[in-house]
Every structure is written in C-alpha cells, then in structure tokens.
XYZ file of N, CA and C in Angstrom:
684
model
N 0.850 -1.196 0.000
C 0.000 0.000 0.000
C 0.887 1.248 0.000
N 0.813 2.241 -0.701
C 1.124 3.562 -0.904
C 0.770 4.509 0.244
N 1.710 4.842 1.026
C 1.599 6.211 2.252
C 1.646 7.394 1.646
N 1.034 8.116 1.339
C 1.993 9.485 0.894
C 2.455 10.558 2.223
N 3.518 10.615 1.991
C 3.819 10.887 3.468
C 4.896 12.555 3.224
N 3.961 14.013 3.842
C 4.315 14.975 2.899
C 5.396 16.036 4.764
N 6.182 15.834 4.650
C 6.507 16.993 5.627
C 7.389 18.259 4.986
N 7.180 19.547 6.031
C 7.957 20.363 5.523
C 9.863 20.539 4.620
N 10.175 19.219 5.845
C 11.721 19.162 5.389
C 11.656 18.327 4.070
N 10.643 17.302 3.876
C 10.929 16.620 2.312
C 10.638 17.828 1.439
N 9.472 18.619 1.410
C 9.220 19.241 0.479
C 9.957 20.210 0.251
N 10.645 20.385 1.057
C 11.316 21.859 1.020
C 12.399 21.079 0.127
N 13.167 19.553 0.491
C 14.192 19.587 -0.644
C 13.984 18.830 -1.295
N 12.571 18.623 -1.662
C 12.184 18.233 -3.306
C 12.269 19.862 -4.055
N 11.577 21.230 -2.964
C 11.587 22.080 -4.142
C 13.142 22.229 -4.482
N 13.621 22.346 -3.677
C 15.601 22.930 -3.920
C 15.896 21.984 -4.653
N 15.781 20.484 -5.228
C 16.065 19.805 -5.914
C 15.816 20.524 -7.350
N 14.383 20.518 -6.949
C 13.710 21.049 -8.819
C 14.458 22.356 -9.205
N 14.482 23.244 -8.415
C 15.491 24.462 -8.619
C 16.379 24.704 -8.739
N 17.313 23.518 -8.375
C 19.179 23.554 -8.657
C 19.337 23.084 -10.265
N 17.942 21.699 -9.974
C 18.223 21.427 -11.822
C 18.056 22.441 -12.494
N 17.254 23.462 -12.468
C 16.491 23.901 -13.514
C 17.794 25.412 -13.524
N 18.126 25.880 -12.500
C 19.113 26.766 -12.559
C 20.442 25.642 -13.104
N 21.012 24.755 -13.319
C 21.936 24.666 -14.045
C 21.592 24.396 -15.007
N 20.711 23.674 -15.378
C 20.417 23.838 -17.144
C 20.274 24.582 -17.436
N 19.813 25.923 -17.320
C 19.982 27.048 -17.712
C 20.769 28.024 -18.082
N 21.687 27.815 -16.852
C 23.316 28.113 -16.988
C 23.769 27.798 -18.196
N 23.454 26.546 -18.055
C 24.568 25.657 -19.151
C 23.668 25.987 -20.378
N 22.996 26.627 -20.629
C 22.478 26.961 -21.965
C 22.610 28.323 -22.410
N 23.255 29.374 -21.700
C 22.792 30.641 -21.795
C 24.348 30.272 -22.343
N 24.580 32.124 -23.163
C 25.461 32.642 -23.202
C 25.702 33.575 -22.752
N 25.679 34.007 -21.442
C 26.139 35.216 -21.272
C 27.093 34.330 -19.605
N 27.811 33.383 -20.146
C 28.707 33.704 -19.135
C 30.013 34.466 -18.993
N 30.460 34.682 -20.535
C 31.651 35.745 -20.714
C 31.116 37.398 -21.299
N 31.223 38.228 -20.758
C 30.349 39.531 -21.175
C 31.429 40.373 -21.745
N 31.428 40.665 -23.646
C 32.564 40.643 -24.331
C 32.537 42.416 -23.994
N 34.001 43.036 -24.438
C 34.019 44.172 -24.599
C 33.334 45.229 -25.576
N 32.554 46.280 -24.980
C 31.570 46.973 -26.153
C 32.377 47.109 -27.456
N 31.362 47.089 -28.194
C 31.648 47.064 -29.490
C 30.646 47.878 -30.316
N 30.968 49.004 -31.086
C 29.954 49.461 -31.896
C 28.525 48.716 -32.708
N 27.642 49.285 -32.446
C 26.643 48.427 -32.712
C 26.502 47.897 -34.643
N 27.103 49.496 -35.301
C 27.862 49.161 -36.954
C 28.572 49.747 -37.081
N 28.827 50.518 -38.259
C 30.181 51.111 -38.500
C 30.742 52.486 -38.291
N 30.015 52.681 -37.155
C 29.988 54.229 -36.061
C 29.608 55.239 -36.631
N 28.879 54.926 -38.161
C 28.001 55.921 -38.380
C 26.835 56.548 -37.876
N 26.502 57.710 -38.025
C 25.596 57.827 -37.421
C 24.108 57.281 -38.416
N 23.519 57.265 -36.820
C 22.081 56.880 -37.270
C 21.272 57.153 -38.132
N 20.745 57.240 -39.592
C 19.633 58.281 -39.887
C 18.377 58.927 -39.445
N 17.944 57.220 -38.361
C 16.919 57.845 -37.858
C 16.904 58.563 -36.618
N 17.868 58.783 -35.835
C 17.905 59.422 -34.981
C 19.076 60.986 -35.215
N 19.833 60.787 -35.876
C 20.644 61.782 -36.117
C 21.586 61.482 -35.859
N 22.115 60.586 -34.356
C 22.825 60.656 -33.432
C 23.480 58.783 -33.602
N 24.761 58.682 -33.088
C 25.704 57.764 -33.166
C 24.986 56.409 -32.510
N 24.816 55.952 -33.300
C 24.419 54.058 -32.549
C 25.305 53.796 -31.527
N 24.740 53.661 -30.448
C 25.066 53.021 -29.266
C 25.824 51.513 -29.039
N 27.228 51.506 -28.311
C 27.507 50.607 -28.576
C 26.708 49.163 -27.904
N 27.502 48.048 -27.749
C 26.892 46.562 -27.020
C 28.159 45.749 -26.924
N 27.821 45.378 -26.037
C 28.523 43.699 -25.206
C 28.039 42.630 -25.870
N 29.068 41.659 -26.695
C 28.448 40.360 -27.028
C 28.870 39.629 -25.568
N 28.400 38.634 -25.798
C 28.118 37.652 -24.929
C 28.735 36.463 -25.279
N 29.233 35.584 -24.525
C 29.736 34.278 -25.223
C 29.969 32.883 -23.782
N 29.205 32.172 -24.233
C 28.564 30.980 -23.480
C 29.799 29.858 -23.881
N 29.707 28.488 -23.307
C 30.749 27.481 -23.598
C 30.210 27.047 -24.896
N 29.098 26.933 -25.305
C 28.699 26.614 -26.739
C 27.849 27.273 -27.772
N 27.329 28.568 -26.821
C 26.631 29.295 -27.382
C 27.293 30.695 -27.445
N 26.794 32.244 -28.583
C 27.363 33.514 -28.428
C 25.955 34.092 -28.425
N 26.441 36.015 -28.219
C 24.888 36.576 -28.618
C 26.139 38.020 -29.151
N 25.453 38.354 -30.729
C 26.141 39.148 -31.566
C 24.861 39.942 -31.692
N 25.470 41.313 -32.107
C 24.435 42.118 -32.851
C 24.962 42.034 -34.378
N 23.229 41.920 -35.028
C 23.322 41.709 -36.538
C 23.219 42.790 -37.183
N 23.681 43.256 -37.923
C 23.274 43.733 -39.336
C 21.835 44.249 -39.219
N 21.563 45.442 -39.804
C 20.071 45.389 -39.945
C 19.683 45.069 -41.646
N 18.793 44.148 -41.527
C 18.351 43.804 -43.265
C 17.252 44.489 -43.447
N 17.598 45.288 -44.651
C 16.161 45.966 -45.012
C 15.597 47.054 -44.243
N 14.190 46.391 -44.032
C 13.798 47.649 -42.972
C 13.900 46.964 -41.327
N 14.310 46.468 -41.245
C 14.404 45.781 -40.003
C 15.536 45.996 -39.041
N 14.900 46.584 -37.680
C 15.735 46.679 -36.732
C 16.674 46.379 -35.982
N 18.093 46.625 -35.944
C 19.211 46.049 -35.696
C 18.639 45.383 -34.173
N 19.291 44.096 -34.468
C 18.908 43.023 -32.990
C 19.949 42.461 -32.475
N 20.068 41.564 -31.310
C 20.986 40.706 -31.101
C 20.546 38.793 -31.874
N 21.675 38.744 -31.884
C 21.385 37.327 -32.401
C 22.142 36.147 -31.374
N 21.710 35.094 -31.289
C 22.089 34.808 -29.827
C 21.626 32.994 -30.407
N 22.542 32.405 -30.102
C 22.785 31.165 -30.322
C 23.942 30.473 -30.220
N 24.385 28.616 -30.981
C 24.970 28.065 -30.427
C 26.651 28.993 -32.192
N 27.704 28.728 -31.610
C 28.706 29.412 -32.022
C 29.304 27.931 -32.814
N 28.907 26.587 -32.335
C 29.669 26.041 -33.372
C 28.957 25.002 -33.345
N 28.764 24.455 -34.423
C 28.092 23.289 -35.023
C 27.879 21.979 -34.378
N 29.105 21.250 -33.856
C 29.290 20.117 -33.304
C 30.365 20.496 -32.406
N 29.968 19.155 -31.406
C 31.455 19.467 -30.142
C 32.654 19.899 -30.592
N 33.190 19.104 -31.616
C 34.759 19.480 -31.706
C 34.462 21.286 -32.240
N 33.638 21.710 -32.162
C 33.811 23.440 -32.782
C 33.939 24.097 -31.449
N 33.683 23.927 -30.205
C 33.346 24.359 -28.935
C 34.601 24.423 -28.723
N 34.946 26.341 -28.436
C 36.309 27.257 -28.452
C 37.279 26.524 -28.097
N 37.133 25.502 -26.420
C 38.601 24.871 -26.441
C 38.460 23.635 -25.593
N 39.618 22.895 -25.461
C 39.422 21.621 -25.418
C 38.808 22.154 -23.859
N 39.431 23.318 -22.932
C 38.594 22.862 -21.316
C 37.212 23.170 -21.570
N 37.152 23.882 -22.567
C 35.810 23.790 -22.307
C 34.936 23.066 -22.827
N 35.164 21.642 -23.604
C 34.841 20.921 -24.122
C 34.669 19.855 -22.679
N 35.760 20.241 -21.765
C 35.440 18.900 -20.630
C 34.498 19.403 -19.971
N 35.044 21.337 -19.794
C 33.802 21.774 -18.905
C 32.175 21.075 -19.253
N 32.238 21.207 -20.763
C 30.494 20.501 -20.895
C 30.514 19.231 -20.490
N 31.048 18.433 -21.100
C 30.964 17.205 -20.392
C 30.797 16.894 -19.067
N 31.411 17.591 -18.417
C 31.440 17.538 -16.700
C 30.240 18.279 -16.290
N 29.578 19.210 -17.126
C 28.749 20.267 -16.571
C 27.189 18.958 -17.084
N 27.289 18.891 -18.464
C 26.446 17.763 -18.522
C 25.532 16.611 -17.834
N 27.090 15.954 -17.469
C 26.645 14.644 -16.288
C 26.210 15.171 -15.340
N 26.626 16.208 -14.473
C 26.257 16.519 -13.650
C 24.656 17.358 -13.705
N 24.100 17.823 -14.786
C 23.054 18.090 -14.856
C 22.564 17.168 -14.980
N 22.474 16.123 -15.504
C 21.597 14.844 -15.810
C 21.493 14.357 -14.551
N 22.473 14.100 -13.930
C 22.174 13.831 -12.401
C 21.264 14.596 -12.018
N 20.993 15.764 -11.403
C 20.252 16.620 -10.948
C 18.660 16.363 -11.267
N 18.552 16.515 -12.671
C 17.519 16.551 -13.420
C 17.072 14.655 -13.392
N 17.848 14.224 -13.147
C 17.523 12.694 -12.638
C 16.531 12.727 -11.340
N 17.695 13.279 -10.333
C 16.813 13.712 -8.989
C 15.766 14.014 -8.493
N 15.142 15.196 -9.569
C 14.508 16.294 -9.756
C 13.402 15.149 -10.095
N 13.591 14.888 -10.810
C 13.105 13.881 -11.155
C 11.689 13.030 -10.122
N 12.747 12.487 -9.955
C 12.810 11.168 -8.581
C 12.374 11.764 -7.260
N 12.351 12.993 -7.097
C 12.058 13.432 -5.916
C 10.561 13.605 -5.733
N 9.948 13.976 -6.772
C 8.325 14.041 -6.874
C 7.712 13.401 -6.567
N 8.416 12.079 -6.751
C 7.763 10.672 -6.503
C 7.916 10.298 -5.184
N 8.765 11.233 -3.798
C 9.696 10.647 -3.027
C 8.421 10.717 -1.637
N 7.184 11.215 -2.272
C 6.178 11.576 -0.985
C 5.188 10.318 -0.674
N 5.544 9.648 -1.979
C 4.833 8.143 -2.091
C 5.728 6.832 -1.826
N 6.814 6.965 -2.277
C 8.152 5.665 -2.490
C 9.049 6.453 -1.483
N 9.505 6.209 -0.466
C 10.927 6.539 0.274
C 11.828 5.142 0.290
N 11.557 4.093 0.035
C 12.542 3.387 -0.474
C 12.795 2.886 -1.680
N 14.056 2.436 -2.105
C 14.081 1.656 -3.472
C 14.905 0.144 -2.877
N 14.922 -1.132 -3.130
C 15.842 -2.026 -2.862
C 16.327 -1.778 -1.374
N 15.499 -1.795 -1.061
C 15.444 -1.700 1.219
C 16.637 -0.510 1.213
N 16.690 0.500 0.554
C 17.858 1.569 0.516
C 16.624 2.636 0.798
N 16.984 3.478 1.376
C 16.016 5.193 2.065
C 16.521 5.994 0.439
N 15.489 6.215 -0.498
C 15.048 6.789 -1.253
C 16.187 8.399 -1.531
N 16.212 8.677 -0.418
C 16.482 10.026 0.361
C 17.613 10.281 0.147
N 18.261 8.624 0.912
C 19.610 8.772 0.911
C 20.505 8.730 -0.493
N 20.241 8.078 -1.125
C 19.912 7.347 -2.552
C 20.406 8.624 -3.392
N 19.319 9.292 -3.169
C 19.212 10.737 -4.144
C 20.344 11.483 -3.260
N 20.634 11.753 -2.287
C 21.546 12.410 -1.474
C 22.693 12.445 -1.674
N 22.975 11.091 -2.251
C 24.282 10.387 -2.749
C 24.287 11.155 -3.927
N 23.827 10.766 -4.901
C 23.747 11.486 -6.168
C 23.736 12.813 -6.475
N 23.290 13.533 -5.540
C 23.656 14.782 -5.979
C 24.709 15.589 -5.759
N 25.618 14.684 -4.346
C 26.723 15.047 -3.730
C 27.927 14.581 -5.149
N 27.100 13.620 -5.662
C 28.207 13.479 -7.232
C 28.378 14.011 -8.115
N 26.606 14.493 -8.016
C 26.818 15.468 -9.294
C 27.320 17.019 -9.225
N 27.417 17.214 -7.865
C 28.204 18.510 -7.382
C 29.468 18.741 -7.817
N 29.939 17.279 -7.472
C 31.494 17.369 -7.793
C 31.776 17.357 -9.399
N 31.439 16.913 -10.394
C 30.847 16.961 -11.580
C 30.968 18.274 -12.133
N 30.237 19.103 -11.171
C 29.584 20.362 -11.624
C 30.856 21.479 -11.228
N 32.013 21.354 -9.954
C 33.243 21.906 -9.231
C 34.113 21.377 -10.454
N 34.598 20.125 -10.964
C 35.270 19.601 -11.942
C 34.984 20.759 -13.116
N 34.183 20.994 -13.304
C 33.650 22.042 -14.954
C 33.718 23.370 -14.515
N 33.316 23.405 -13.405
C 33.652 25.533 -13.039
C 35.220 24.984 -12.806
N 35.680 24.201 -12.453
C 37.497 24.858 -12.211
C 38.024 24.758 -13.260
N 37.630 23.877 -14.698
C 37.989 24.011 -16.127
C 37.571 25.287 -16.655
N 36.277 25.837 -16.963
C 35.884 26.678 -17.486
C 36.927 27.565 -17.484
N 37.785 28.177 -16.587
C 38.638 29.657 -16.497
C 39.602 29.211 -17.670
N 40.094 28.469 -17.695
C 41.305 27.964 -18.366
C 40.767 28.157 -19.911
N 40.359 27.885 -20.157
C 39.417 28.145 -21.495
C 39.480 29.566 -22.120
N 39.814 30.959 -21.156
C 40.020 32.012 -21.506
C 41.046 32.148 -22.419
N 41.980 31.403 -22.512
C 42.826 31.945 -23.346
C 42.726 31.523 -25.012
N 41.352 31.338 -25.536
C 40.957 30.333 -26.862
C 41.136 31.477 -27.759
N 41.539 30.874 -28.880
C 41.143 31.935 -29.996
C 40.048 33.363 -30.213
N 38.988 32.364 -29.681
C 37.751 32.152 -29.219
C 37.212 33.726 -28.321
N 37.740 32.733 -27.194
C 37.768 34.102 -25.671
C 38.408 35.450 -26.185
N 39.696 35.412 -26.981
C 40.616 36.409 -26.594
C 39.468 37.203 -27.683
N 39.049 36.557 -29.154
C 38.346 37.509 -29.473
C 36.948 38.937 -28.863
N 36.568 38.014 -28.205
C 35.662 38.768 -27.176
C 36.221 39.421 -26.059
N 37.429 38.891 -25.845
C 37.666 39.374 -24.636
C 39.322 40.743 -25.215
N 39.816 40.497 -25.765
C 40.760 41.212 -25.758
C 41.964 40.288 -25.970
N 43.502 41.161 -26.219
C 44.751 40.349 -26.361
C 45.202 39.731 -24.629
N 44.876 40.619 -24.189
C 45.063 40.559 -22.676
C 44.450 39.193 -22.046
N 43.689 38.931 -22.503
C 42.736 37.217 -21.824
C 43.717 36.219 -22.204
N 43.749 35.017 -20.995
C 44.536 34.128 -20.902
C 43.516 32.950 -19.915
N 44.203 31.979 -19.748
C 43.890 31.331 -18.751
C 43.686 32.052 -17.448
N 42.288 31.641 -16.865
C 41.941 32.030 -15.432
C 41.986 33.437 -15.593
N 42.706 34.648 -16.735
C 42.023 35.959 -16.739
C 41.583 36.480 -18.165
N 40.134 36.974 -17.459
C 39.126 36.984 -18.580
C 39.444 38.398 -19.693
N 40.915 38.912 -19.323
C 41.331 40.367 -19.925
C 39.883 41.398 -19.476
N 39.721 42.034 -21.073
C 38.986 43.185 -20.909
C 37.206 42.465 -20.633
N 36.516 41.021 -20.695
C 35.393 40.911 -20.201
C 35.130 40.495 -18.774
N 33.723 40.531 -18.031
C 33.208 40.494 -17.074
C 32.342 39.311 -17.026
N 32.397 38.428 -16.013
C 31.669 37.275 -15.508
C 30.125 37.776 -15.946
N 29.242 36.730 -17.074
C 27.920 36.658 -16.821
C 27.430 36.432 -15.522
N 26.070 36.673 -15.783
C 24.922 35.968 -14.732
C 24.903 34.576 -14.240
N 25.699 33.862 -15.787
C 25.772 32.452 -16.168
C 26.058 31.866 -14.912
N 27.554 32.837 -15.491
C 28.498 31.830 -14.395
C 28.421 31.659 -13.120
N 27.926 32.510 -12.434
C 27.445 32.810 -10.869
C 26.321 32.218 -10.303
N 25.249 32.117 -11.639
C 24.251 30.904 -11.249
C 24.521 29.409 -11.551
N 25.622 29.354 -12.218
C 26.311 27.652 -12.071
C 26.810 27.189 -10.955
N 27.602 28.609 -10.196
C 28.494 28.501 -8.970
C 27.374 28.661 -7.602
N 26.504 29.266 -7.946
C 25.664 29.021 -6.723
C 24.591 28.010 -6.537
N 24.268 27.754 -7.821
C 23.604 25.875 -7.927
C 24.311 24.977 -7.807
N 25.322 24.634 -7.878
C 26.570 24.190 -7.100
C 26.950 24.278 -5.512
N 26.433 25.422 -5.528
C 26.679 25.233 -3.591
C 24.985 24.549 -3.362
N 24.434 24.912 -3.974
C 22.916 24.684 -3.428
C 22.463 23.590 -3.756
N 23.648 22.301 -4.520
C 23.482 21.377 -4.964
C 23.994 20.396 -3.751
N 25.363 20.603 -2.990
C 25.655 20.335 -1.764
C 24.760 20.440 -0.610
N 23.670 21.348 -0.217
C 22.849 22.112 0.761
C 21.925 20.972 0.359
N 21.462 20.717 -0.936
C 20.795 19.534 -1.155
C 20.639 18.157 -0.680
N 22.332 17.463 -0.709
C 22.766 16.439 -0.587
C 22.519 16.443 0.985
N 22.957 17.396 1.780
C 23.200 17.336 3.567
C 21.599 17.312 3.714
N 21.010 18.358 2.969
C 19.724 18.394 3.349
C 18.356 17.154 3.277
N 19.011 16.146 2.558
C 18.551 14.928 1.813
C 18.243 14.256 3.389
N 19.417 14.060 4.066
C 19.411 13.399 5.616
C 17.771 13.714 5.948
N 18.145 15.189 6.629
C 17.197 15.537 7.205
C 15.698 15.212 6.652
N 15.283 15.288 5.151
C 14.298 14.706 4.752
C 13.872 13.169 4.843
N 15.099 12.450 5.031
C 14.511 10.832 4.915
C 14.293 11.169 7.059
N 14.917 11.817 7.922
C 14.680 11.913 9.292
C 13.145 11.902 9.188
N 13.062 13.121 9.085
C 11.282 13.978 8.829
C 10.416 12.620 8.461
N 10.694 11.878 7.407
C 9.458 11.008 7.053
C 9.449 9.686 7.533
N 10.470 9.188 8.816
C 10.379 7.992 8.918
C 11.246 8.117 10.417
N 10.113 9.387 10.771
C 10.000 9.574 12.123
C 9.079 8.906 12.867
N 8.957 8.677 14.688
C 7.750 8.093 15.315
C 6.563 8.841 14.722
N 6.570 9.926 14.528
C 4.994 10.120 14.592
C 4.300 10.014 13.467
N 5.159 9.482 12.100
C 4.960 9.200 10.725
C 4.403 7.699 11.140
N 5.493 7.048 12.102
C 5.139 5.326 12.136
C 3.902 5.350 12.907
N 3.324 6.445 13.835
C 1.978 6.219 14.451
C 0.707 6.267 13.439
N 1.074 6.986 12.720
C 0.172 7.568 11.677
C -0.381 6.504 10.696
N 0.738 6.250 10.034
C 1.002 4.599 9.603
C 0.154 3.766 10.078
N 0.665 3.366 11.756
C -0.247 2.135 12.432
C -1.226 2.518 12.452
N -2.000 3.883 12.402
C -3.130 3.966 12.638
C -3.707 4.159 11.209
N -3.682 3.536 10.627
C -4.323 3.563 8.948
C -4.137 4.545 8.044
N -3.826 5.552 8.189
C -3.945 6.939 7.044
C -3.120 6.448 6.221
N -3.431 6.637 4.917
C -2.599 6.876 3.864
C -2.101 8.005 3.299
N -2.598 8.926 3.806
C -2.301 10.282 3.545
C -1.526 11.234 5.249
N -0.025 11.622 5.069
C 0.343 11.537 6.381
C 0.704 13.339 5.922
N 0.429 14.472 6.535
C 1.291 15.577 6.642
C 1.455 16.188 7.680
N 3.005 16.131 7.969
C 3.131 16.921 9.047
C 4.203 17.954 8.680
N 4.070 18.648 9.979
C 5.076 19.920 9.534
C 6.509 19.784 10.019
C-alpha cells in the first residue's frame, strides 16, 4: 500500500532539488557567461533615424553558445542574435571547455535525474530496502562534484582563440582580460553550492518522514500523512 507521506523538510528539498536542476540547465544553456568588450553596434556611423551615433553593445559568449548584434536587413531593426557558435562538439572554443560541458552535462543529468525522482519521493521513500532520500543524497553530492570539476575548467578556457576575441589580447587562462563574468556563471556557482545544501539536506528529509509520529500515523491507517 502507498503512504503518501508529505513533511515540511521533504518538500522543502524536493523544491531545492527542482530548482538547482532547472538553474543549471539554464546556466549551461545561456550565453552570457563571458560579457565581451563593447563594441559598436555598426560602423559608427551615425544613425539616420535618430541623427545621433548608434550606441555601442557587449556580445556575450557561453561554452557553446554567443549573442552578436546583426546587421540590420532591409527595414528591419538592428537586434541581437544569440545562439549556439559552433556546429558540433569538436567546434566548442577549447578543449577545457569541451570537458567543462561534459562535466557540466553529467552533472546536470544527475540533478535533473533527482529532480526527477524526488516528486515521486512523498509516495516511495525506499528503493531495494535503501532510504530513497539517501539514494538521491548520494547522487547529488556526485553530481556537485561533476559540476566543481567544470567551473574549475571553465577559467582555463580564456585563453581560446575564441575568448581572446571577445575578450581582448590581454585574456589568458583564469584571466578573462577586458570581459566580465555573466549571470551564467554565478548561477552555475551558486547551484553548485545549493546542490551540496541539497545532498546534507537529503538526511534531514529521509529523518522527517520515517519519524515516530509518521510510524503512528502509519499504524493507525492513514494513507495520507502531513506533518510539519
């Protein structure tokens, strides 16, 4: 028979589960973790329709993705264009950051495994006489490290053909020259800590649901158990 058994500490890190996945896939899809040096928006002419000099912009440049301003065609308003920068893996600027994905990858799939698995975790707390909890706890403490493995590659990667274009002659390994850390990167590095906060926090959720007053609840028939 199925308990569903809902307390504050599971739910709280089923939501932080769903939210670490969903903030690193995101990460890992954006480009704006390198924020390139302004650049005229065209050829520093001035505007016709305004009179006055087009404003410059920051491209952007992600481990597999960029964001450029285009050309305006026709009558159409100069935009950014924002996508992946190279075709297949081997085009991705440099080899660290080729591991960075890989490492950033697994470790999202983990997560998003979790994320997963955790929805289900108010009905099933075990799998194979193993605590459900712990299970997932394990796993995300792996996929953390996964995720530390790919942010300590990523810097190294500055010095690509690639980087220095966006970034200046000055960019090298570990310095980004003339660009500035995206949003990206800071929400990889803090879903990463919050991916750890997860794993410790995992304990405390299998505690919460397979506490005495869960097992009274239990003996006394409910199938439906919430406590706070």
């Amino acid at each position: 028979m199925c308990h569903v058994i809902v307390t504050c500490r599971s739910m709280l890190w089923t939501l932080l589960s769903i939210v670490v996945a969903f903030a690193e896939l995101i990460a890992f899809m954006s480009a704006d973790w390198l924020i390139g040096r302004a650049k005229p928006a065209g050829s520093g002419g001035p505007d016709n329709r305004t009179g006055g000099l087009q404003e410059s912009y920051h491209p952007t440049l992600g481990i597999y993705a960029r964001c450029i301003r285009v050309p305006r065609v026709q009558y159409f308003k100069r935009d950014t264009l924002c996508g992946p920068y190279a075709d297949n893996f081997a085009e991705i600027a440099s080899g660290f950051w080729q591991a960075t994905a890989i490492f950033l990858a697994v470790g999202i799939f983990i997560l998003c495994a979790v994320a997963f698995v955790s929805i289900f975790t108010m009905c099933v707390q075990s799998i194979l006489k193993k605590s459900i909890f712990n299970v997932c706890g394990l796993l995300q403490g792996i996929a953390g490290l996964f995720l530390i493995l790919g942010l300590i590659l990523y810097p190294a990667g500055w010095g690509s053909p690639k980087a220095v274009s966006f970034c200046g002659h000055y960019a090298s390994a570990y310095k980004p020259g003339d660009c500035s850390l995206g949003w990206a990167f800071y929400t990889a590095i803090g879903g990463t800590v919050l991916t750890f906060i997860c794993a410790v926090f995992s304990a405390q959720a299998e505690i919460a649901t397979s506490s005495d007053r869960v097992q009274e609840e239990i003996e006394e028939g409910k199938n439906l158990i919430c406590l706070l």
